[in-house]
Short mmCIF file of C-alpha atoms in Angstrom, two decimals:
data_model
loop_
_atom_site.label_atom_id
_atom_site.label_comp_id
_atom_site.label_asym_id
_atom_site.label_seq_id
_atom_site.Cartn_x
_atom_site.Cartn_y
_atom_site.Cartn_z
CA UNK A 1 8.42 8.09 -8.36
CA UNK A 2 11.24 9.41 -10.49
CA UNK A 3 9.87 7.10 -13.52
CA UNK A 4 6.29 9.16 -13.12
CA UNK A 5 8.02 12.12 -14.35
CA UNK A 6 9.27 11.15 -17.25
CA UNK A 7 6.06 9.81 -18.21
CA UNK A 8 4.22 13.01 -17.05
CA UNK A 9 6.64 15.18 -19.64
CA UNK A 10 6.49 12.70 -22.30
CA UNK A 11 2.76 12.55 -21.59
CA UNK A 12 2.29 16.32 -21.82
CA UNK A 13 4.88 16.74 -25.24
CA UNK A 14 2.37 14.38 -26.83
CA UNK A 15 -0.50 16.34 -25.95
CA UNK A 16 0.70 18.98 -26.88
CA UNK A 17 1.92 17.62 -30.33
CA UNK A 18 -1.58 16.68 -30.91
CA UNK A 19 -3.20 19.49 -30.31
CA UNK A 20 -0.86 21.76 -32.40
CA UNK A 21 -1.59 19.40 -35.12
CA UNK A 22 -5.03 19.83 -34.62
CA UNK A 23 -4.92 23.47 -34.25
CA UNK A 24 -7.38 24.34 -36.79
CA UNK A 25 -9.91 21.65 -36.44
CA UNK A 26 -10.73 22.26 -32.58
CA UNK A 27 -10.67 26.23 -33.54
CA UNK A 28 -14.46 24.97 -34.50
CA UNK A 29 -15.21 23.44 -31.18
CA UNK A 30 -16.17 24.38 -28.31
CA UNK A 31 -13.88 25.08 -24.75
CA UNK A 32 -15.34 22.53 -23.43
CA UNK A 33 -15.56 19.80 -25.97
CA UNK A 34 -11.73 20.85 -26.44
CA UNK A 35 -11.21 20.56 -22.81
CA UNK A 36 -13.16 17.25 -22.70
CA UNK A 37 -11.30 15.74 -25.86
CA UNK A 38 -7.59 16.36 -24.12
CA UNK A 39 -8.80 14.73 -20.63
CA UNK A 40 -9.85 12.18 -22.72
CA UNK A 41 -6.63 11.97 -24.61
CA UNK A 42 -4.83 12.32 -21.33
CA UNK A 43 -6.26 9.29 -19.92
CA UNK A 44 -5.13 7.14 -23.30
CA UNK A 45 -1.66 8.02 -22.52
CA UNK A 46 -1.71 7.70 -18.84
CA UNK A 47 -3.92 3.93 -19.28
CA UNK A 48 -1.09 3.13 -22.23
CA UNK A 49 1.74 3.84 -20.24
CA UNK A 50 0.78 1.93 -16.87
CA UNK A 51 0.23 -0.52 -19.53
CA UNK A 52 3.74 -0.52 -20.86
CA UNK A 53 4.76 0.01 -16.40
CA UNK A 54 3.04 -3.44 -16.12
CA UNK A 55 4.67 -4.76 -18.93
CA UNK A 56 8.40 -3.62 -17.76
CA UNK A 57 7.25 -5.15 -14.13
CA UNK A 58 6.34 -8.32 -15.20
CA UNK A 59 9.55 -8.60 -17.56
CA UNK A 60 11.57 -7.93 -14.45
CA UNK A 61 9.70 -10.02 -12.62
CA UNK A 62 10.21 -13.53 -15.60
CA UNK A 63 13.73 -12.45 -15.60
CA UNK A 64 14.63 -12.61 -11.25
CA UNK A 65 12.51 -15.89 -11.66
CA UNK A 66 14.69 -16.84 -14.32
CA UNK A 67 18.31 -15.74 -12.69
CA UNK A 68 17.06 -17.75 -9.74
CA UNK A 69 15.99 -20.68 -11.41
CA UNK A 70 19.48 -20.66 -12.94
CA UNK A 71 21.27 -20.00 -9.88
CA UNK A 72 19.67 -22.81 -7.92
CA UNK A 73 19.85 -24.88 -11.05
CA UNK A 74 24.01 -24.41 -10.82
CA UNK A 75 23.83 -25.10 -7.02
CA UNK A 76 22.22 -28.71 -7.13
CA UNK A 77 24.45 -29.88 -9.95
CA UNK A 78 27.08 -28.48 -7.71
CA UNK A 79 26.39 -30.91 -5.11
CA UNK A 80 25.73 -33.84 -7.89
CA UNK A 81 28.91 -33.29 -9.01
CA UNK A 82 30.13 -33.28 -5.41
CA UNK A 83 27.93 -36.30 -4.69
CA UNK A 84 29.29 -38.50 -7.59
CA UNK A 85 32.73 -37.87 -6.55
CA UNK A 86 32.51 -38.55 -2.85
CA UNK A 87 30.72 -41.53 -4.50
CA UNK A 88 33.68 -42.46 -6.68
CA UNK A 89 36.44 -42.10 -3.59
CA UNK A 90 34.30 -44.19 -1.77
CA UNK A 91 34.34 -47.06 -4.54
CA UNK A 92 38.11 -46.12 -5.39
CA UNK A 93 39.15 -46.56 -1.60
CA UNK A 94 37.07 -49.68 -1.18
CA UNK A 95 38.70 -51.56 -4.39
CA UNK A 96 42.14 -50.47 -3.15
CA UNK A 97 41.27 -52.19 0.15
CA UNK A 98 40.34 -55.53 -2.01
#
């Protein structure tokens, strides 16, 4: 929720950037055709930034996979590691027996 606002603000300074640039040329329009053209513009932004949200997610979502991955990774050559030396003590005490 706290990310929305952000977005919301940033949303509304670009609106409002754009239609102080465009001042003059919507002077000729109509209320409605103004009103029309910033819904539409609204609904760029909002569609552009759940795009980038979505984006962000997934990112998030590669790099858990990937810390996991890595983590269980570290685990099984943990118990390699543990398994090859059990395995050598094993040989070691069986040639000292011989």
């Amino acid at each position: 929720m706290s990310l929305m606002l952000p977005l919301k603000k940033e949303m509304w300074m670009q609106m409002e950037s754009h239609v102080l640039r465009s001042d003059s040329y919507q002077s000729d329009l109509c209320p409605e055709l103004i009103e029309m053209r910033k819904t539409e513009f609204l609904n760029q932004l909002t569609e552009a930034n759940r795009d980038k949200i979505e984006k962000v997610t997934q990112l998030q979502k590669e790099s858990g996979l990937l810390k996991e991955g890595n983590r269980l990774l570290s685990l099984n050559l943990e118990e390699y590691a543990n398994y090859e030396i059990r395995h050598l003590e094993v040989h070691q005490h069986n040639k000292s027996l011989f």
